[in-house]
Coordinates of C-alpha atoms and ligand atoms in Angstrom, one line a residue:
M2 CA -10.1 13.1 20.9
Q3 CA -7.4 12.3 18.3
S4 CA -6.6 14.6 15.4
I5 CA -5.8 12.9 12.1
T6 CA -4.1 13.8 8.8
I7 CA -5.0 11.6 5.9
L8 CA -2.4 11.6 3.1
G9 CA -4.2 10.5 0.0
A10 CA -7.7 11.3 1.3
T11 CA -9.4 11.3 -2.2
G12 CA -8.2 7.7 -2.9
S13 CA -9.8 4.4 -2.1
I14 CA -8.1 4.0 1.3
G15 CA -8.5 7.7 2.1
R16 CA -12.3 7.5 1.4
S17 CA -12.7 4.4 3.5
T18 CA -10.7 6.1 6.3
L19 CA -13.0 9.1 6.3
D20 CA -16.0 6.7 6.4
V21 CA -14.7 5.1 9.6
V22 CA -13.6 8.4 11.1
G23 CA -17.1 9.8 10.3
Q24 CA -18.7 7.0 12.3
H25 CA -16.8 8.1 15.5
P26 CA -16.9 11.9 15.7
D27 CA -16.4 11.6 19.5
K28 CA -13.0 10.0 19.0
Y29 CA -11.5 11.5 15.8
S30 CA -11.3 15.0 14.2
V31 CA -9.6 15.8 10.9
F32 CA -6.6 18.1 10.8
A33 CA -5.6 17.8 7.2
L34 CA -6.6 16.0 4.0
T35 CA -4.5 15.7 0.9
G36 CA -5.1 14.8 -2.7
Q37 CA -3.7 15.4 -6.2
S38 CA -6.2 15.5 -9.1
Q39 CA -9.7 15.0 -7.5
L40 CA -10.1 18.6 -6.4
K41 CA -13.9 18.8 -6.2
L42 CA -13.9 15.7 -4.0
L43 CA -11.1 17.1 -1.8
A44 CA -13.1 20.3 -1.4
Q45 CA -16.3 18.4 -0.4
Q46 CA -14.3 16.2 2.1
S47 CA -12.5 19.2 3.6
V48 CA -15.8 21.0 4.2
E49 CA -17.7 18.0 5.4
Y50 CA -15.0 16.9 7.9
K51 CA -14.1 20.5 8.8
A52 CA -10.4 20.0 8.0
K53 CA -8.0 22.7 9.1
Y54 CA -5.9 22.2 6.0
A55 CA -6.2 20.7 2.5
V56 CA -3.0 20.0 0.6
V57 CA -2.4 19.4 -3.1
T58 CA 0.8 19.0 -5.1
D59 CA 0.9 22.2 -7.2
E60 CA 0.0 25.9 -7.1
N61 CA -2.5 25.7 -9.9
S62 CA -4.5 22.9 -8.2
A63 CA -4.3 24.9 -5.0
K64 CA -6.0 27.9 -6.6
Q65 CA -8.8 25.7 -8.1
L66 CA -9.3 23.9 -4.8
S67 CA -9.6 27.2 -2.9
G68 CA -12.3 28.3 -5.3
F69 CA -14.2 25.0 -4.7
I70 CA -13.9 25.3 -0.9
H71 CA -15.0 28.9 -1.1
A72 CA -18.1 28.0 -3.1
L73 CA -19.0 25.5 -0.4
K74 CA -18.5 28.2 2.3
G75 CA -15.7 26.2 3.9
Q76 CA -13.0 27.4 6.2
T77 CA -10.2 25.0 5.2
E78 CA -6.9 26.6 4.4
V79 CA -5.2 25.3 1.2
L80 CA -1.5 24.5 1.0
F81 CA 0.5 23.0 -1.8
G82 CA 3.8 21.2 -2.5
E83 CA 5.9 18.4 -1.0
Q84 CA 7.0 20.4 2.0
A85 CA 3.3 21.2 2.9
L86 CA 2.5 17.4 2.7
C87 CA 5.4 16.8 5.2
D88 CA 4.2 19.7 7.4
V89 CA 0.7 18.4 7.8
A90 CA 2.1 14.9 8.5
S91 CA 4.4 16.2 11.2
S92 CA 2.4 19.0 12.8
S93 CA 2.4 19.0 16.6
Q94 CA -1.4 19.3 16.4
V95 CA -1.7 15.8 14.8
Q96 CA -1.6 12.4 16.6
V97 CA -2.5 10.0 13.8
V98 CA -1.4 10.0 10.2
M99 CA -2.9 7.7 7.6
A100 CA -0.3 7.1 4.9
A101 CA -2.4 6.4 1.8
I102 CA -0.7 8.2 -1.1
V103 CA 0.0 5.7 -3.9
G104 CA 3.6 4.9 -4.9
A105 CA 6.9 6.5 -4.2
A106 CA 5.3 9.9 -3.9
G107 CA 4.2 8.7 -0.4
L108 CA 7.7 8.2 0.9
L109 CA 8.7 11.7 2.2
P110 CA 5.5 12.7 3.9
T111 CA 5.2 9.2 5.5
L112 CA 8.7 9.4 6.7
S113 CA 8.0 12.9 8.0
A114 CA 5.2 11.5 10.2
V115 CA 7.5 8.7 11.4
E116 CA 10.2 11.2 12.3
S117 CA 7.7 13.2 14.3
S118 CA 6.8 10.1 16.4
K119 CA 3.2 9.9 15.2
K120 CA 0.9 6.9 15.2
V121 CA 1.4 6.0 11.5
L122 CA -1.2 3.9 9.8
L123 CA 0.7 2.5 6.8
A124 CA -1.2 1.7 3.6
N125 CA 1.6 3.1 1.3
K126 CA 3.6 -0.2 1.0
E127 CA 5.8 1.3 -1.7
S128 CA 7.6 3.5 0.9
L129 CA 8.7 0.4 2.9
V130 CA 9.7 -1.5 -0.3
M131 CA 11.8 1.4 -1.5
A132 CA 13.5 2.4 1.7
G133 CA 12.8 -0.4 4.3
S134 CA 16.0 -0.2 6.2
I135 CA 16.0 3.6 6.5
F136 CA 12.3 3.7 7.3
M137 CA 12.4 1.1 10.0
R138 CA 15.5 2.7 11.6
A139 CA 13.5 6.0 11.8
V140 CA 10.6 4.1 13.4
Q141 CA 12.9 2.9 16.1
Q142 CA 14.8 6.1 16.6
H143 CA 11.7 8.3 16.9
S144 CA 9.5 5.7 18.7
A145 CA 6.8 6.0 16.1
N146 CA 3.9 3.7 16.4
L147 CA 3.7 2.0 13.0
L148 CA 0.5 0.0 12.4
P149 CA 0.0 -2.0 9.2
I150 CA -3.2 -1.3 7.2
D151 CA -2.5 -3.5 4.2
S152 CA -5.0 -6.3 5.0
E153 CA -2.5 -9.1 5.0
H154 CA -0.1 -7.3 7.3
N155 CA -2.9 -6.2 9.5
A156 CA -4.0 -9.8 9.8
I157 CA -0.5 -11.0 10.6
F158 CA -0.1 -8.2 13.2
Q159 CA -3.3 -9.5 14.8
C160 CA -2.1 -13.1 14.8
L161 CA 1.4 -12.5 16.2
P162 CA 2.4 -12.5 19.8
S163 CA 2.1 -9.0 21.3
N164 CA 5.7 -8.1 21.0
N165 CA 5.3 -8.4 17.3
A166 CA 8.7 -9.8 16.5
V167 CA 9.3 -12.9 14.4
D168 CA 12.3 -14.6 15.8
S169 CA 13.1 -18.0 17.3
Q170 CA 12.2 -16.7 20.7
T171 CA 8.6 -16.1 19.8
A172 CA 8.3 -19.6 18.2
V173 CA 6.9 -18.2 14.9
K174 CA 7.9 -20.4 12.0
K175 CA 6.3 -18.7 9.0
L176 CA 4.2 -15.8 7.9
I177 CA 1.7 -16.9 5.2
L178 CA 0.4 -14.1 3.1
S179 CA -2.9 -14.9 1.4
A180 CA -3.5 -13.6 -2.2
S181 CA -6.7 -13.7 -4.2
G182 CA -4.8 -14.4 -7.4
G183 CA -6.5 -11.4 -9.0
P184 CA -8.8 -11.4 -12.1
F185 CA -6.4 -13.5 -14.2
R186 CA -5.8 -16.3 -11.7
T187 CA -7.0 -19.0 -14.1
W188 CA -5.7 -17.4 -17.3
T189 CA -2.8 -18.6 -19.4
P190 CA 0.1 -16.2 -20.2
K191 CA -1.1 -16.2 -23.8
Q192 CA -4.6 -15.0 -22.8
M193 CA -3.0 -12.3 -20.6
E194 CA -1.2 -10.8 -23.5
S195 CA -4.1 -8.8 -24.7
V196 CA -5.9 -7.8 -21.4
T197 CA -7.1 -4.2 -21.2
P198 CA -6.7 -1.8 -18.2
E199 CA -10.5 -2.2 -17.5
Q200 CA -10.1 -5.9 -17.2
A201 CA -7.0 -5.6 -15.0
C202 CA -8.7 -3.1 -12.7
A203 CA -11.8 -5.2 -12.2
H204 CA -10.6 -7.0 -9.1
P205 CA -13.0 -9.9 -8.2
N206 CA -13.1 -9.1 -4.4
W207 CA -11.6 -5.7 -3.6
S208 CA -12.4 -2.2 -4.8
M209 CA -9.0 -0.3 -5.0
G210 CA -7.1 2.4 -6.8
N211 CA -5.9 1.6 -10.4
K212 CA -2.2 1.1 -9.6
I213 CA -2.7 -1.5 -6.9
S214 CA -5.5 -3.2 -8.9
V215 CA -3.0 -3.7 -11.8
D216 CA -0.4 -4.9 -9.3
S217 CA -2.9 -7.4 -7.9
A218 CA -3.6 -8.6 -11.4
S219 CA 0.1 -9.2 -12.2
M220 CA 0.7 -10.4 -8.6
M221 CA 3.4 -7.8 -8.2
N222 CA 1.3 -6.6 -5.3
K223 CA 1.9 -9.8 -3.5
G224 CA 5.6 -9.5 -4.2
L225 CA 5.7 -5.9 -2.8
E226 CA 3.8 -7.2 0.2
C227 CA 6.4 -9.9 0.9
I228 CA 9.0 -7.2 1.0
E229 CA 6.7 -5.1 3.2
A230 CA 6.2 -8.0 5.6
K231 CA 10.0 -8.6 5.8
W232 CA 10.5 -5.1 7.1
L233 CA 7.4 -4.7 9.2
F234 CA 8.0 -8.0 11.1
D235 CA 11.8 -8.1 10.9
T236 CA 12.1 -11.5 9.4
D237 CA 14.0 -13.2 6.5
I238 CA 12.2 -13.3 3.2
K239 CA 12.6 -17.2 3.4
N240 CA 10.1 -17.2 6.3
I241 CA 7.4 -15.6 4.1
D242 CA 5.1 -17.8 2.0
V243 CA 2.3 -16.8 -0.4
L244 CA -0.9 -18.8 -0.5
I245 CA -3.6 -18.3 -3.1
H246 CA -7.0 -18.0 -1.6
P247 CA -9.5 -16.8 -4.2
Q248 CA -12.3 -15.8 -1.7
S249 CA -10.2 -13.2 0.2
I250 CA -11.8 -14.1 3.5
V251 CA -8.7 -15.4 5.3
H252 CA -6.5 -12.3 5.2
S253 CA -3.2 -14.0 6.2
L254 CA -1.8 -16.6 8.6
V255 CA 1.0 -17.1 11.2
Q256 CA 2.4 -20.6 11.6
Y257 CA 4.0 -21.5 15.0
V258 CA 6.6 -24.2 15.7
D259 CA 4.0 -26.3 17.6
G260 CA 1.9 -26.7 14.5
S261 CA -0.7 -24.1 15.4
V262 CA -1.7 -21.8 12.6
L263 CA -3.5 -18.5 13.5
A264 CA -5.4 -16.6 10.9
Q265 CA -7.5 -13.5 10.8
L266 CA -10.8 -13.6 8.8
G267 CA -13.2 -11.0 7.6
N268 CA -15.1 -9.7 4.7
P269 CA -12.9 -8.0 2.0
D270 CA -13.5 -4.5 3.1
M271 CA -10.5 -2.2 4.1
R272 CA -12.6 -0.5 6.7
T273 CA -11.8 -3.4 9.0
P274 CA -8.0 -3.0 9.1
I275 CA -8.4 0.8 9.0
A276 CA -10.7 0.6 12.1
H277 CA -8.3 -1.8 13.7
G278 CA -5.3 0.5 13.2
L279 CA -7.2 3.6 14.2
A280 CA -8.4 2.2 17.5
W281 CA -5.5 -0.1 18.4
P282 CA -5.1 -1.5 21.1
Q283 CA -8.8 -1.0 21.5
R284 CA -11.5 -1.9 18.9
I285 CA -14.2 0.3 17.3
S286 CA -17.0 -0.6 14.9
S287 CA -16.5 -0.1 11.2
N288 CA -19.9 -0.7 9.6
V289 CA -18.5 -3.8 7.8
P290 CA -21.3 -6.4 7.5
D291 CA -20.8 -9.5 9.7
L292 CA -18.9 -12.3 8.1
D293 CA -21.3 -15.1 7.1
L294 CA -19.2 -18.2 6.7
A295 CA -22.2 -20.5 6.2
E296 CA -23.2 -18.3 3.2
I297 CA -19.6 -18.3 1.8
A298 CA -19.6 -22.1 2.4
Q299 CA -16.2 -22.8 0.9
L300 CA -12.7 -21.4 1.5
T301 CA -10.1 -22.8 -1.0
F302 CA -6.3 -22.6 -1.2
E303 CA -3.7 -23.3 -3.9
Q304 CA -0.1 -22.6 -4.7
P305 CA 0.9 -19.5 -6.6
D306 CA 2.0 -20.1 -10.2
L307 CA 5.4 -18.2 -10.6
E308 CA 5.7 -19.0 -14.3
A309 CA 2.3 -17.4 -15.2
F310 CA 2.9 -14.5 -12.7
P311 CA 6.6 -13.6 -13.2
C312 CA 6.2 -10.3 -11.3
L313 CA 5.9 -12.3 -8.0
K314 CA 9.2 -14.2 -8.8
L315 CA 11.0 -10.9 -9.7
A316 CA 9.9 -9.4 -6.3
Y317 CA 11.2 -12.5 -4.5
Q318 CA 14.5 -12.1 -6.4
A319 CA 14.8 -8.4 -5.5
A320 CA 14.1 -9.2 -1.9
E321 CA 16.9 -11.9 -1.9
I322 CA 19.3 -9.5 -3.5
A323 CA 18.3 -6.7 -1.0
G324 CA 20.2 -3.3 -1.1
D325 CA 18.5 -1.0 -3.6
A326 CA 17.1 -3.9 -5.7
P327 CA 13.5 -3.5 -4.2
A328 CA 13.6 0.2 -4.9
V329 CA 14.6 -0.5 -8.5
L330 CA 11.9 -3.1 -8.8
N331 CA 9.3 -0.7 -7.4
A332 CA 10.3 2.2 -9.6
A333 CA 10.4 0.1 -12.8
N334 CA 7.0 -1.4 -11.9
E335 CA 5.5 2.1 -11.3
I336 CA 6.7 3.2 -14.8
A337 CA 5.5 0.0 -16.4
V338 CA 2.0 0.1 -14.8
D339 CA 1.6 3.7 -15.8
A340 CA 2.4 2.8 -19.4
F341 CA 0.0 -0.1 -19.3
L342 CA -2.8 2.1 -17.9
K343 CA -2.1 4.6 -20.7
Q344 CA -2.4 1.6 -23.2
R345 CA 1.2 2.1 -24.3
L346 CA 2.5 -1.3 -23.0
S347 CA 0.9 -4.7 -22.9
F348 CA 0.0 -6.3 -19.6
T349 CA 2.6 -9.1 -20.0
N350 CA 5.3 -6.6 -20.8
I351 CA 5.0 -5.1 -17.3
A352 CA 7.1 -8.0 -16.1
K353 CA 9.5 -7.6 -19.0
V354 CA 10.2 -4.0 -18.2
V355 CA 10.8 -4.8 -14.6
E356 CA 13.1 -7.7 -15.4
Q357 CA 15.1 -5.8 -17.9
T358 CA 15.5 -2.9 -15.6
L359 CA 16.7 -5.1 -12.7
N360 CA 19.1 -6.9 -15.1
S361 CA 20.7 -3.6 -16.1
F362 CA 21.7 -2.6 -12.5
D363 CA 24.6 -3.2 -10.2
F364 CA 23.0 -3.1 -6.7
F365 CA 24.4 -1.6 -3.6
E366 CA 23.2 -0.9 0.0
P367 CA 21.8 2.7 0.1
D368 CA 22.3 4.1 3.5
T369 CA 20.8 7.5 2.9
L370 CA 17.5 8.7 1.5
A371 CA 19.3 10.6 -1.2
A372 CA 20.9 7.3 -2.4
V373 CA 17.5 5.6 -2.5
Q374 CA 16.0 8.5 -4.4
E375 CA 19.0 8.3 -6.9
S376 CA 18.4 4.6 -7.5
D377 CA 14.6 5.2 -7.9
A378 CA 15.3 8.0 -10.4
R379 CA 17.8 6.0 -12.4
A380 CA 15.5 2.9 -12.5
R381 CA 12.6 5.2 -13.7
R382 CA 14.8 6.4 -16.6
T383 CA 15.9 2.9 -17.5
A384 CA 12.4 1.5 -17.3
L385 CA 11.0 4.3 -19.4
S386 CA 13.4 3.5 -22.2
M387 CA 12.7 -0.2 -21.9
A388 CA 9.0 0.5 -22.0
K389 CA 9.5 2.7 -25.1
Q390 CA 11.2 -0.2 -26.9
L391 CA 8.3 -2.6 -26.1
E392 CA 5.7 0.1 -26.9
L393 CA 2.4 -1.1 -28.5
Ligands
LIG426 P1 -5.8 5.5 -5.0 O1 -5.2 5.6 -6.4 O2 -7.2 5.2 -4.9 O3 -5.5 6.9 -4.2 C1 -4.2 7.4 -4.2 C2 -4.2 8.7 -3.4 O4 -2.9 9.4 -3.5 C3 -5.2 9.7 -3.9 O5 -5.6 10.6 -2.9 C4 -4.4 10.6 -5.0 O6 -5.0 11.8 -5.2 C5 -3.1 10.7 -4.2 N1 -1.9 10.8 -5.1 C6 -1.7 10.1 -6.2 N2 -0.5 10.5 -6.7 C7 0.0 11.5 -5.9 C8 1.2 12.2 -5.9 N3 2.2 12.1 -6.8 N4 1.4 13.1 -4.8 C9 0.5 13.2 -3.9 N5 -0.7 12.5 -3.8 C10 -0.9 11.6 -4.8 O7 -4.9 4.4 -4.3 P2 -5.4 3.4 -3.1 O8 -6.2 4.2 -2.1 O9 -6.0 2.2 -3.7 O10 -4.0 3.0 -2.5 C11 -3.2 3.9 -1.7 C12 -2.0 3.2 -1.1 O11 -2.6 2.2 -0.2 C13 -1.2 2.4 -2.1 O12 0.2 2.5 -1.7 C14 -1.7 1.0 -2.1 O13 -0.7 0.0 -2.4 C15 -2.1 0.9 -0.6 N6 -3.1 -0.1 -0.3 C16 -4.4 0.1 -0.9 C17 -5.4 -0.9 -0.7 C18 -6.8 -0.7 -1.2 O14 -7.7 -1.5 -0.9 N7 -7.0 0.3 -2.0 C19 -5.1 -2.1 0.2 C20 -3.8 -2.1 0.7 C21 -2.8 -1.2 0.5 P3 -6.1 12.1 -6.4 O15 -6.9 10.8 -6.4 O16 -6.8 13.3 -5.9 O17 -5.4 12.3 -7.7
LIG427 MG1 -2.9 -6.2 0.6

């Protein structure tokens, strides 16, 4: 029996994780669940899965959550604040931590799980983008078992040789990340100028939280994923390609020097990579319907259009620059996406805010977490003022 903490339990990944965990009550029990604004849902989840702890970000939410849990006659103890998030991620009573908070807010609790040598199921790609070098050093130092949940990275992990390293010894030539292209794949930049948050969040294949849905629509998500892959698989950004595959059935590919290309296929349902990560190196069922390739009939592929989707190009540039450039990119993007979701910024100006923020920085190699956080904070301030100038 393994005890699990789910950081971001009320989100899309969190709910899918509880779905898989609930299918295997003989294997997994819930130690702690965390959320931010969906307090009724967090109360229901905590009671249904008999969580020992439920954690929210502030005292007021904690009081409300306690009331909801009490009304459901639950026993879950409520905690709040960043330290509490770190505590439930590092507790000696926990073996597995699902890192599924969205954005930079996930960095400290995820790192806390890593530093406590947990099995860490990583959905929160932003923490690797921000602090990849510090994060991966901590994984090594503390012998944490880091497993990728992002579907592309989970696919690559499944296609790599068992030692998981991409170097000349292992004969891996390229990692090929597939991308659906999002809802605006065939749109012109002009058409994209006036898209609404509803249109951007309506992903053709995946059901996800709002932030990653907007990132998928702008293709910033793929850019963040290239940086995530560089750190996870310890390879140069030049060895990572992006391939548009609108059906989202081939989740990514690994190309070997002998011409072999291995791919992982499946329906677009995050319960597959979640079940894979939870059970690894074994396999468990996930309730995902069997893949019916005859029914799908066609799998198509095309090159990404970097002019129509400048966010992908900006992410590549930040990865090439390295140092704190990816942290600056990520922070500016979080600010711009938030402004777009609040209808204060146009969709196409997301890339402009990110580009102008990157252009206003002199980059350096941050070797402490405090230095990363300082770059993140400064980039947020810069991006906020850029977004204000471009405001609708
Ligand atoms: P959601 O927006 O659906 O969920 C985010 C979760 O984080 C919620 O539980 C939310 O709480 C909580 N949260 C939000 N802000 C904060 C904060 N400041 N402090 C603490 N908790 C917070 O996102 P997703 O589940 O879609 O994505 C989660 C992560 O997984 C992201 O990093 C994303 O890139 C990654 N990912 C997601 C995929 C997907 O299919 N959804 C696929 C691959 C990666 P509440 O809702 O209660 O406010
Ligand atoms: Mg992905």
